[in-house]
mmCIF file of C-alpha atoms in Angstrom:
data_model
loop_
_atom_site.group_PDB
_atom_site.id
_atom_site.type_symbol
_atom_site.label_atom_id
_atom_site.label_comp_id
_atom_site.label_asym_id
_atom_site.label_seq_id
_atom_site.Cartn_x
_atom_site.Cartn_y
_atom_site.Cartn_z
ATOM 1 C CA MET A 1223 12.168 -25.566 -2.714
ATOM 2 C CA ARG A 1224 12.408 -29.048 -1.620
ATOM 3 C CA MET A 1225 9.695 -29.759 1.055
ATOM 4 C CA LEU A 1226 7.650 -32.803 1.935
ATOM 5 C CA ILE A 1227 4.180 -30.831 0.777
ATOM 6 C CA ASN A 1228 1.068 -30.611 -1.244
ATOM 7 C CA VAL A 1229 0.576 -26.586 -1.362
ATOM 8 C CA PRO A 1230 1.439 -24.138 1.345
ATOM 9 C CA GLU A 1231 -1.534 -23.352 1.915
ATOM 10 C CA THR A 1232 -2.796 -26.565 3.149
ATOM 11 C CA VAL A 1233 0.390 -27.453 5.488
ATOM 12 C CA VAL A 1234 -1.114 -27.210 8.845
ATOM 13 C CA ALA A 1235 -4.323 -28.767 7.857
ATOM 14 C CA ASP A 1236 -2.396 -32.127 6.248
ATOM 15 C CA ALA A 1237 -0.226 -32.090 9.449
ATOM 16 C CA LEU A 1238 -3.203 -32.380 11.471
ATOM 17 C CA ARG A 1239 -4.733 -35.009 9.608
ATOM 18 C CA GLY A 1240 -1.484 -37.060 9.750
ATOM 19 C CA MET A 1241 -1.295 -36.409 13.441
ATOM 20 C CA ALA A 1242 -5.069 -37.413 14.247
ATOM 21 C CA ALA A 1243 -4.234 -41.160 12.069
ATOM 22 C CA ALA A 1244 -0.780 -41.531 14.337
ATOM 23 C CA HIS A 1245 -2.276 -40.763 17.736
ATOM 24 C CA PRO A 1246 -5.791 -41.942 18.487
ATOM 25 C CA GLU A 1247 -5.446 -41.185 21.835
ATOM 26 C CA LEU A 1248 -5.729 -37.671 20.703
ATOM 27 C CA ALA A 1249 -8.894 -35.956 19.615
ATOM 28 C CA VAL A 1250 -7.850 -33.305 16.733
ATOM 29 C CA ASP A 1251 -10.108 -31.107 15.290
ATOM 30 C CA VAL A 1252 -8.271 -30.110 11.900
ATOM 31 C CA GLU A 1253 -10.890 -27.601 11.248
ATOM 32 C CA ASN A 1254 -10.876 -25.527 14.026
ATOM 33 C CA ARG A 1255 -7.175 -26.354 14.848
ATOM 34 C CA VAL A 1256 -7.465 -27.949 18.517
ATOM 35 C CA VAL A 1257 -5.221 -30.728 19.841
ATOM 36 C CA MET A 1258 -7.129 -32.353 23.416
ATOM 37 C CA ARG A 1259 -6.622 -35.445 25.198
ATOM 38 C CA ARG A 1260 -9.097 -37.697 23.778
ATOM 39 C CA ASP A 1261 -9.982 -38.227 27.614
ATOM 40 C CA ALA A 1262 -10.348 -34.452 28.480
ATOM 41 C CA PRO A 1263 -12.171 -33.341 30.188
ATOM 42 C CA VAL A 1264 -10.809 -34.920 33.507
ATOM 43 C CA GLU A 1265 -12.524 -34.465 36.686
ATOM 44 C CA GLY A 1266 -11.217 -32.553 39.529
ATOM 45 C CA LYS A 1267 -7.910 -31.608 37.081
ATOM 46 C CA VAL A 1268 -6.299 -28.423 36.141
ATOM 47 C CA ALA A 1269 -6.593 -27.938 32.470
ATOM 48 C CA LEU A 1270 -2.946 -26.739 30.826
ATOM 49 C CA VAL A 1271 -3.560 -25.706 27.429
ATOM 50 C CA SER A 1272 -0.935 -24.230 25.235
ATOM 51 C CA GLY A 1273 -0.298 -23.170 21.820
ATOM 52 C CA GLY A 1274 1.424 -20.889 18.914
ATOM 53 C CA GLY A 1275 2.364 -20.935 15.360
ATOM 54 C CA SER A 1276 3.112 -23.972 13.883
ATOM 55 C CA GLY A 1277 6.605 -24.707 12.270
ATOM 56 C CA HIS A 1278 8.191 -26.050 16.121
ATOM 57 C CA GLU A 1279 6.776 -29.401 15.911
ATOM 58 C CA PRO A 1280 6.824 -31.470 17.821
ATOM 59 C CA MET A 1281 5.841 -28.337 20.344
ATOM 60 C CA HIS A 1282 2.969 -28.010 21.200
ATOM 61 C CA GLY A 1283 0.380 -30.525 19.738
ATOM 62 C CA GLY A 1284 3.089 -33.548 20.753
ATOM 63 C CA PHE A 1285 2.870 -32.418 24.649
ATOM 64 C CA VAL A 1286 -0.987 -33.529 24.709
ATOM 65 C CA GLY A 1287 -1.358 -35.912 27.032
ATOM 66 C CA PRO A 1288 -1.614 -37.181 30.221
ATOM 67 C CA GLY A 1289 1.208 -35.728 32.773
ATOM 68 C CA MET A 1290 1.250 -32.422 30.117
ATOM 69 C CA LEU A 1291 -0.988 -30.336 28.293
ATOM 70 C CA ALA A 1292 -4.732 -30.821 27.817
ATOM 71 C CA ALA A 1293 -5.123 -28.940 24.595
ATOM 72 C CA ALA A 1294 -2.441 -27.195 22.382
ATOM 73 C CA CYS A 1295 -3.864 -24.906 19.417
ATOM 74 C CA PRO A 1296 -1.540 -24.875 16.163
ATOM 75 C CA GLY A 1297 -1.303 -21.897 14.341
ATOM 76 C CA GLU A 1298 -0.020 -21.108 10.972
ATOM 77 C CA VAL A 1299 3.712 -21.347 10.295
ATOM 78 C CA PHE A 1300 4.927 -19.173 12.643
ATOM 79 C CA THR A 1301 1.836 -17.073 13.356
ATOM 80 C CA SER A 1302 -0.208 -16.494 16.728
ATOM 81 C CA PRO A 1303 -3.564 -19.381 16.933
ATOM 82 C CA VAL A 1304 -6.336 -17.008 17.268
ATOM 83 C CA PRO A 1305 -8.487 -16.336 20.189
ATOM 84 C CA ASP A 1306 -11.677 -18.869 18.844
ATOM 85 C CA GLN A 1307 -8.874 -21.260 18.933
ATOM 86 C CA MET A 1308 -7.997 -20.963 22.587
ATOM 87 C CA VAL A 1309 -11.273 -20.502 23.462
ATOM 88 C CA ARG A 1310 -12.993 -23.489 21.654
ATOM 89 C CA ALA A 1311 -10.015 -25.590 23.294
ATOM 90 C CA ALA A 1312 -10.324 -23.666 27.137
ATOM 91 C CA ALA A 1313 -14.377 -24.838 27.099
ATOM 92 C CA ALA A 1314 -13.698 -28.314 25.874
ATOM 93 C CA VAL A 1315 -10.851 -29.488 28.256
ATOM 94 C CA ASP A 1316 -11.877 -27.433 31.387
ATOM 95 C CA SER A 1317 -13.734 -29.826 33.889
ATOM 96 C CA GLY A 1318 -14.607 -27.010 36.565
ATOM 97 C CA SER A 1319 -11.133 -26.877 38.636
ATOM 98 C CA GLY A 1320 -9.938 -23.719 35.961
ATOM 99 C CA VAL A 1321 -7.272 -23.593 32.919
ATOM 100 C CA LEU A 1322 -3.871 -22.428 32.465
ATOM 101 C CA PHE A 1323 -2.864 -20.828 29.658
ATOM 102 C CA VAL A 1324 0.776 -21.376 28.791
ATOM 103 C CA VAL A 1325 1.892 -18.584 26.749
ATOM 104 C CA LYS A 1326 5.580 -18.034 25.008
ATOM 105 C CA ASN A 1327 6.617 -14.414 25.085
ATOM 106 C CA TYR A 1328 5.720 -12.990 21.444
ATOM 107 C CA THR A 1329 3.694 -10.393 20.698
ATOM 108 C CA GLY A 1330 0.529 -11.790 18.737
ATOM 109 C CA ASP A 1331 0.436 -14.874 20.920
ATOM 110 C CA VAL A 1332 0.507 -12.972 24.078
ATOM 111 C CA LEU A 1333 -2.282 -10.592 22.720
ATOM 112 C CA ASN A 1334 -4.587 -13.553 21.446
ATOM 113 C CA PHE A 1335 -4.300 -15.377 24.796
ATOM 114 C CA GLU A 1336 -4.992 -12.489 26.981
ATOM 115 C CA MET A 1337 -7.721 -12.003 24.872
ATOM 116 C CA ALA A 1338 -8.850 -15.225 24.915
ATOM 117 C CA ALA A 1339 -8.460 -15.412 28.798
ATOM 118 C CA GLU A 1340 -10.979 -12.855 29.073
ATOM 119 C CA LEU A 1341 -13.784 -14.202 26.605
ATOM 120 C CA ALA A 1342 -13.390 -17.765 28.304
ATOM 121 C CA GLU A 1343 -14.007 -15.949 31.398
ATOM 122 C CA ASP A 1344 -17.013 -14.350 29.998
ATOM 123 C CA GLU A 1345 -18.217 -17.969 29.915
ATOM 124 C CA GLY A 1346 -17.419 -19.059 33.429
ATOM 125 C CA ILE A 1347 -14.386 -20.431 33.360
ATOM 126 C CA GLN A 1348 -11.349 -19.880 35.536
ATOM 127 C CA VAL A 1349 -8.229 -18.947 33.841
ATOM 128 C CA ALA A 1350 -4.919 -18.133 34.847
ATOM 129 C CA LYS A 1351 -1.920 -17.556 32.592
ATOM 130 C CA VAL A 1352 1.850 -17.701 33.226
ATOM 131 C CA LEU A 1353 4.474 -16.125 30.229
ATOM 132 C CA VAL A 1354 7.466 -18.297 29.111
ATOM 133 C CA ASP A 1355 10.442 -15.533 28.564
ATOM 134 C CA ASP A 1356 13.475 -17.663 29.141
ATOM 135 C CA ASP A 1357 15.474 -16.701 25.900
ATOM 136 C CA VAL A 1358 18.845 -14.704 27.496
ATOM 137 C CA ALA A 1359 20.478 -13.907 24.279
ATOM 138 C CA VAL A 1360 18.884 -10.597 23.551
ATOM 139 C CA THR A 1361 16.168 -8.346 25.374
ATOM 140 C CA ASP A 1362 13.362 -7.308 22.576
ATOM 141 C CA SER A 1363 13.501 -9.127 19.107
ATOM 142 C CA LEU A 1364 11.186 -8.598 15.461
ATOM 143 C CA TYR A 1365 8.306 -10.627 17.851
ATOM 144 C CA THR A 1366 9.121 -9.670 21.226
ATOM 145 C CA ALA A 1367 8.588 -6.909 24.014
ATOM 146 C CA GLY A 1368 11.037 -8.264 26.522
ATOM 147 C CA ARG A 1369 12.740 -12.329 26.499
ATOM 148 C CA ARG A 1370 11.510 -14.531 24.507
ATOM 149 C CA GLY A 1371 10.008 -17.857 25.202
ATOM 150 C CA THR A 1372 11.911 -20.688 24.380
ATOM 151 C CA GLY A 1373 12.855 -24.259 25.470
ATOM 152 C CA ALA A 1374 11.835 -23.325 29.071
ATOM 153 C CA THR A 1375 8.115 -24.092 27.355
ATOM 154 C CA LEU A 1376 9.053 -27.899 27.141
ATOM 155 C CA PHE A 1377 9.894 -27.918 31.473
ATOM 156 C CA VAL A 1378 7.039 -25.413 31.958
ATOM 157 C CA GLU A 1379 4.462 -28.144 30.313
ATOM 158 C CA LYS A 1380 6.385 -30.997 31.836
ATOM 159 C CA ILE A 1381 6.337 -29.838 35.337
ATOM 160 C CA ALA A 1382 3.108 -27.817 35.760
ATOM 161 C CA GLY A 1383 1.480 -30.466 33.736
ATOM 162 C CA ALA A 1384 2.503 -32.801 36.338
ATOM 163 C CA ALA A 1385 0.877 -30.460 39.074
ATOM 164 C CA ALA A 1386 -1.925 -30.681 37.284
ATOM 165 C CA GLU A 1387 -2.392 -34.282 36.921
ATOM 166 C CA GLU A 1388 -1.527 -34.865 41.154
ATOM 167 C CA GLY A 1389 -4.723 -32.618 41.059
ATOM 168 C CA GLN A 1390 -2.967 -29.827 42.711
ATOM 169 C CA PRO A 1391 -4.987 -26.364 42.629
ATOM 170 C CA LEU A 1392 -4.843 -23.731 39.867
ATOM 171 C CA GLU A 1393 -3.055 -21.583 42.231
ATOM 172 C CA ARG A 1394 -0.777 -24.183 42.705
ATOM 173 C CA VAL A 1395 -0.024 -25.287 39.035
ATOM 174 C CA GLU A 1396 0.204 -21.354 38.369
ATOM 175 C CA ALA A 1397 2.878 -20.988 40.733
ATOM 176 C CA ILE A 1398 4.568 -23.994 39.773
ATOM 177 C CA ALA A 1399 4.849 -22.769 36.312
ATOM 178 C CA ARG A 1400 5.582 -19.627 37.610
ATOM 179 C CA GLN A 1401 8.858 -21.020 39.450
ATOM 180 C CA VAL A 1402 10.222 -23.128 36.370
ATOM 181 C CA ASN A 1403 10.144 -20.324 33.752
ATOM 182 C CA ALA A 1404 11.890 -17.735 36.346
ATOM 183 C CA SER A 1405 14.324 -20.478 37.276
ATOM 184 C CA SER A 1406 14.878 -21.126 33.528
ATOM 185 C CA ARG A 1407 17.371 -19.660 30.804
ATOM 186 C CA SER A 1408 18.232 -20.444 27.062
ATOM 187 C CA PHE A 1409 20.094 -19.606 24.363
ATOM 188 C CA GLY A 1410 20.082 -20.830 20.689
ATOM 189 C CA VAL A 1411 22.115 -21.125 17.955
ATOM 190 C CA ALA A 1412 21.539 -21.341 14.293
ATOM 191 C CA LEU A 1413 24.319 -22.948 11.269
ATOM 192 C CA SER A 1414 21.144 -21.874 8.778
ATOM 193 C CA ALA A 1415 18.235 -20.421 7.934
ATOM 194 C CA CYS A 1416 15.129 -22.177 8.032
ATOM 195 C CA THR A 1417 12.544 -22.149 4.985
ATOM 196 C CA THR A 1418 8.796 -21.371 5.310
ATOM 197 C CA PRO A 1419 6.292 -23.115 2.921
ATOM 198 C CA ALA A 1420 5.028 -19.678 2.062
ATOM 199 C CA LYS A 1421 7.939 -18.021 1.291
ATOM 200 C CA GLY A 1422 10.039 -20.824 -0.215
ATOM 201 C CA SER A 1423 13.290 -19.539 0.273
ATOM 202 C CA PRO A 1424 15.717 -18.615 3.628
ATOM 203 C CA THR A 1425 14.246 -16.440 6.314
ATOM 204 C CA PHE A 1426 17.119 -14.692 6.329
ATOM 205 C CA GLU A 1427 20.641 -14.840 4.957
ATOM 206 C CA LEU A 1428 23.245 -16.545 6.481
ATOM 207 C CA PRO A 1429 26.357 -16.405 4.318
ATOM 208 C CA PRO A 1430 28.751 -20.144 3.958
ATOM 209 C CA GLY A 1431 30.924 -20.395 6.511
ATOM 210 C CA GLU A 1432 29.283 -18.202 9.282
ATOM 211 C CA LEU A 1433 26.822 -18.804 12.001
ATOM 212 C CA GLU A 1434 24.119 -16.784 14.344
ATOM 213 C CA LEU A 1435 24.765 -16.482 18.484
ATOM 214 C CA GLY A 1436 21.627 -16.028 20.456
ATOM 215 C CA ILE A 1437 18.937 -16.890 17.361
ATOM 216 C CA GLY A 1438 15.031 -17.184 18.376
ATOM 217 C CA ILE A 1439 13.070 -19.924 17.336
ATOM 218 C CA HIS A 1440 12.074 -17.713 14.303
ATOM 219 C CA GLY A 1441 15.236 -17.344 12.997
ATOM 220 C CA GLU A 1442 15.368 -13.779 14.555
ATOM 221 C CA PRO A 1443 18.373 -12.208 14.752
ATOM 222 C CA GLY A 1444 21.045 -12.904 17.759
ATOM 223 C CA ARG A 1445 23.800 -11.272 19.240
ATOM 224 C CA GLU A 1446 26.510 -11.583 16.554
ATOM 225 C CA ARG A 1447 27.517 -13.453 14.053
ATOM 226 C CA ARG A 1448 30.844 -15.305 13.926
ATOM 227 C CA ALA A 1449 33.046 -17.805 11.082
ATOM 228 C CA MET A 1450 31.827 -21.224 11.897
ATOM 229 C CA MET A 1451 33.194 -22.411 15.347
ATOM 230 C CA THR A 1452 33.654 -26.202 16.561
ATOM 231 C CA SER A 1453 31.158 -27.579 18.995
ATOM 232 C CA ARG A 1454 33.113 -27.467 21.932
ATOM 233 C CA GLU A 1455 33.665 -23.924 21.286
ATOM 234 C CA ILE A 1456 29.519 -23.253 20.380
ATOM 235 C CA ALA A 1457 28.822 -24.889 23.550
ATOM 236 C CA ASP A 1458 31.316 -22.524 25.938
ATOM 237 C CA VAL A 1459 29.630 -19.668 24.675
ATOM 238 C CA ALA A 1460 25.904 -20.781 25.204
ATOM 239 C CA VAL A 1461 26.185 -22.569 28.339
ATOM 240 C CA ASP A 1462 28.417 -19.748 29.689
ATOM 241 C CA ALA A 1463 25.448 -17.217 28.602
ATOM 242 C CA VAL A 1464 22.740 -19.281 30.445
ATOM 243 C CA LEU A 1465 25.050 -19.661 33.792
ATOM 244 C CA ASP A 1466 26.022 -15.763 33.944
ATOM 245 C CA ASP A 1467 22.307 -14.920 33.541
ATOM 246 C CA LEU A 1468 20.942 -18.499 35.716
ATOM 247 C CA ARG A 1469 23.778 -18.252 38.287
ATOM 248 C CA PRO A 1470 22.835 -22.082 39.629
ATOM 249 C CA ASP A 1471 23.210 -22.999 43.342
ATOM 250 C CA GLY A 1472 22.742 -26.548 42.686
ATOM 251 C CA PRO A 1473 21.133 -29.251 40.373
ATOM 252 C CA VAL A 1474 20.320 -28.646 37.105
ATOM 253 C CA LEU A 1475 17.824 -29.584 34.122
ATOM 254 C CA ALA A 1476 19.506 -29.393 30.901
ATOM 255 C CA LEU A 1477 17.300 -29.774 27.588
ATOM 256 C CA VAL A 1478 20.015 -29.788 24.541
ATOM 257 C CA ASN A 1479 17.212 -29.111 21.919
ATOM 258 C CA GLY A 1480 17.640 -29.459 17.917
ATOM 259 C CA MET A 1481 16.463 -26.818 15.758
ATOM 260 C CA GLY A 1482 14.837 -29.166 13.639
ATOM 261 C CA ALA A 1483 17.401 -30.018 10.967
ATOM 262 C CA THR A 1484 20.135 -31.095 13.480
ATOM 263 C CA PRO A 1485 20.825 -34.932 13.829
ATOM 264 C CA LEU A 1486 20.808 -37.036 17.354
ATOM 265 C CA LEU A 1487 24.593 -37.955 16.378
ATOM 266 C CA GLU A 1488 25.413 -34.336 16.338
ATOM 267 C CA LEU A 1489 23.341 -33.753 19.003
ATOM 268 C CA TYR A 1490 24.392 -36.184 21.530
ATOM 269 C CA GLY A 1491 28.304 -34.777 20.596
ATOM 270 C CA PHE A 1492 27.089 -31.554 22.033
ATOM 271 C CA ASN A 1493 25.684 -32.902 24.598
ATOM 272 C CA ALA A 1494 28.823 -34.141 25.471
ATOM 273 C CA GLU A 1495 30.360 -30.744 25.368
ATOM 274 C CA VAL A 1496 27.948 -29.039 27.099
ATOM 275 C CA GLN A 1497 28.140 -31.816 30.490
ATOM 276 C CA ARG A 1498 31.842 -30.721 30.220
ATOM 277 C CA VAL A 1499 31.275 -26.912 30.326
ATOM 278 C CA LEU A 1500 28.843 -27.664 33.219
ATOM 279 C CA ALA A 1501 31.002 -30.212 35.550
ATOM 280 C CA GLU A 1502 33.804 -27.384 34.614
ATOM 281 C CA ARG A 1503 31.808 -24.856 36.251
ATOM 282 C CA GLY A 1504 30.887 -26.755 39.183
ATOM 283 C CA VAL A 1505 26.685 -27.507 38.304
ATOM 284 C CA PRO A 1506 25.494 -31.042 38.804
ATOM 285 C CA VAL A 1507 23.389 -32.016 36.496
ATOM 286 C CA ALA A 1508 20.324 -34.302 37.669
ATOM 287 C CA ARG A 1509 18.389 -34.862 34.265
ATOM 288 C CA THR A 1510 19.689 -34.133 30.457
ATOM 289 C CA LEU A 1511 17.172 -34.086 27.751
ATOM 290 C CA VAL A 1512 18.358 -34.281 24.097
ATOM 291 C CA GLY A 1513 16.521 -34.358 21.158
ATOM 292 C CA ASN A 1514 14.282 -31.813 18.710
ATOM 293 C CA TYR A 1515 11.903 -30.770 20.403
ATOM 294 C CA VAL A 1516 11.581 -27.017 20.444
ATOM 295 C CA THR A 1517 12.172 -26.140 16.512
ATOM 296 C CA SER A 1518 12.406 -23.819 13.469
ATOM 297 C CA LEU A 1519 10.965 -25.636 10.530
ATOM 298 C CA ASP A 1520 14.081 -26.937 8.582
ATOM 299 C CA MET A 1521 16.694 -24.817 10.796
ATOM 300 C CA ALA A 1522 20.222 -26.445 11.383
ATOM 301 C CA GLY A 1523 21.386 -25.376 14.999
ATOM 302 C CA CYS A 1524 20.343 -26.157 18.606
ATOM 303 C CA SER A 1525 19.596 -24.212 21.926
ATOM 304 C CA VAL A 1526 20.547 -25.103 25.763
ATOM 305 C CA THR A 1527 17.881 -24.387 28.117
ATOM 306 C CA LEU A 1528 19.038 -24.730 32.257
ATOM 307 C CA CYS A 1529 16.960 -24.923 35.118
ATOM 308 C CA ARG A 1530 17.341 -24.568 38.776
ATOM 309 C CA LEU A 1531 15.680 -27.656 40.704
ATOM 310 C CA ASP A 1532 14.221 -28.565 44.151
ATOM 311 C CA GLU A 1533 13.080 -31.861 45.010
ATOM 312 C CA GLU A 1534 9.567 -30.974 43.855
ATOM 313 C CA LEU A 1535 10.419 -29.841 40.772
ATOM 314 C CA LEU A 1536 12.793 -33.223 40.399
ATOM 315 C CA ARG A 1537 9.655 -35.016 41.386
ATOM 316 C CA LEU A 1538 7.456 -33.531 38.816
ATOM 317 C CA TRP A 1539 9.737 -34.043 35.927
ATOM 318 C CA ASP A 1540 10.344 -37.313 36.546
ATOM 319 C CA ALA A 1541 6.469 -38.055 37.237
ATOM 320 C CA PRO A 1542 4.541 -39.749 34.675
ATOM 321 C CA VAL A 1543 3.609 -38.219 30.833
ATOM 322 C CA GLU A 1544 2.496 -40.167 28.255
ATOM 323 C CA THR A 1545 2.512 -37.500 24.985
ATOM 324 C CA PRO A 1546 3.437 -38.383 21.364
ATOM 325 C CA ALA A 1547 6.849 -36.504 22.040
ATOM 326 C CA LEU A 1548 7.437 -37.382 25.817
ATOM 327 C CA ARG A 1549 6.879 -40.527 27.286
ATOM 328 C CA TRP A 1550 8.203 -42.319 30.695
ATOM 329 C CA GLY A 1551 7.008 -43.788 33.921
ATOM 330 C CA ARG A 1552 3.527 -44.932 32.773
#
């Protein structure tokens, strides 16, 4: 195992200590595993709280800051955070305007966030929840009942976070988050398996010269395995799978995402093919984001996420944001 770590047991804590040193604008509670805006709670503002297993960086801690999340709860690698983390985060960032939990559709996350919402409400915190389930590759998987939550999580957190930053009420922020999720679809491809620090070996077998179509962000099985394909061929499959389900009738927001080990040279080349397919299908692209944002440790591969846009969603996407991973307009 070749990893830049000390020991597997301290990977998450070590990363949080390093994050705290790099980003003094954040308040990082290493012991209790909570990352927060240092200026939280912000008076009159709905607070967005999300979280999930570590190993998907920069999601979610890298999305904490003005215009996005108020707090994030990192679990152990590929393991849900616990309800106590979520309640502690909600209590720390709630200004009295309510908290929106953004939850990816993985069984552990769903159960723990539901329990946390009940506990937080017992403490007098108004809580709403939105479930992200954008993956079109499979209906059920090793970790989910229903569709997996993947790249659209970034869209939900950015767009709903902008609405919260404007001071919109909890009911409206929740409605916008649900609209973004309902308007988004994703499809992922693995060129290699990922290796968790605890296991020290690939999480699944992918023979040389093959790829997996439709994987999740933990390396869950996809639709099928094929012999290695060109970037052009992969874009045809991935974009068609998204469009067949999404059926946009206007402009879209596009995320071309790397799974952790795919360099920007390849991602930009893949984006060129994604844009080609969308142009051939008559789908206008209003905005595009390219990079490693919703990752799976050291997996080589990519995902495509598209979101149907209206004027308000586009305005909120363009609104200022200042987080470790996303920054524009401020």
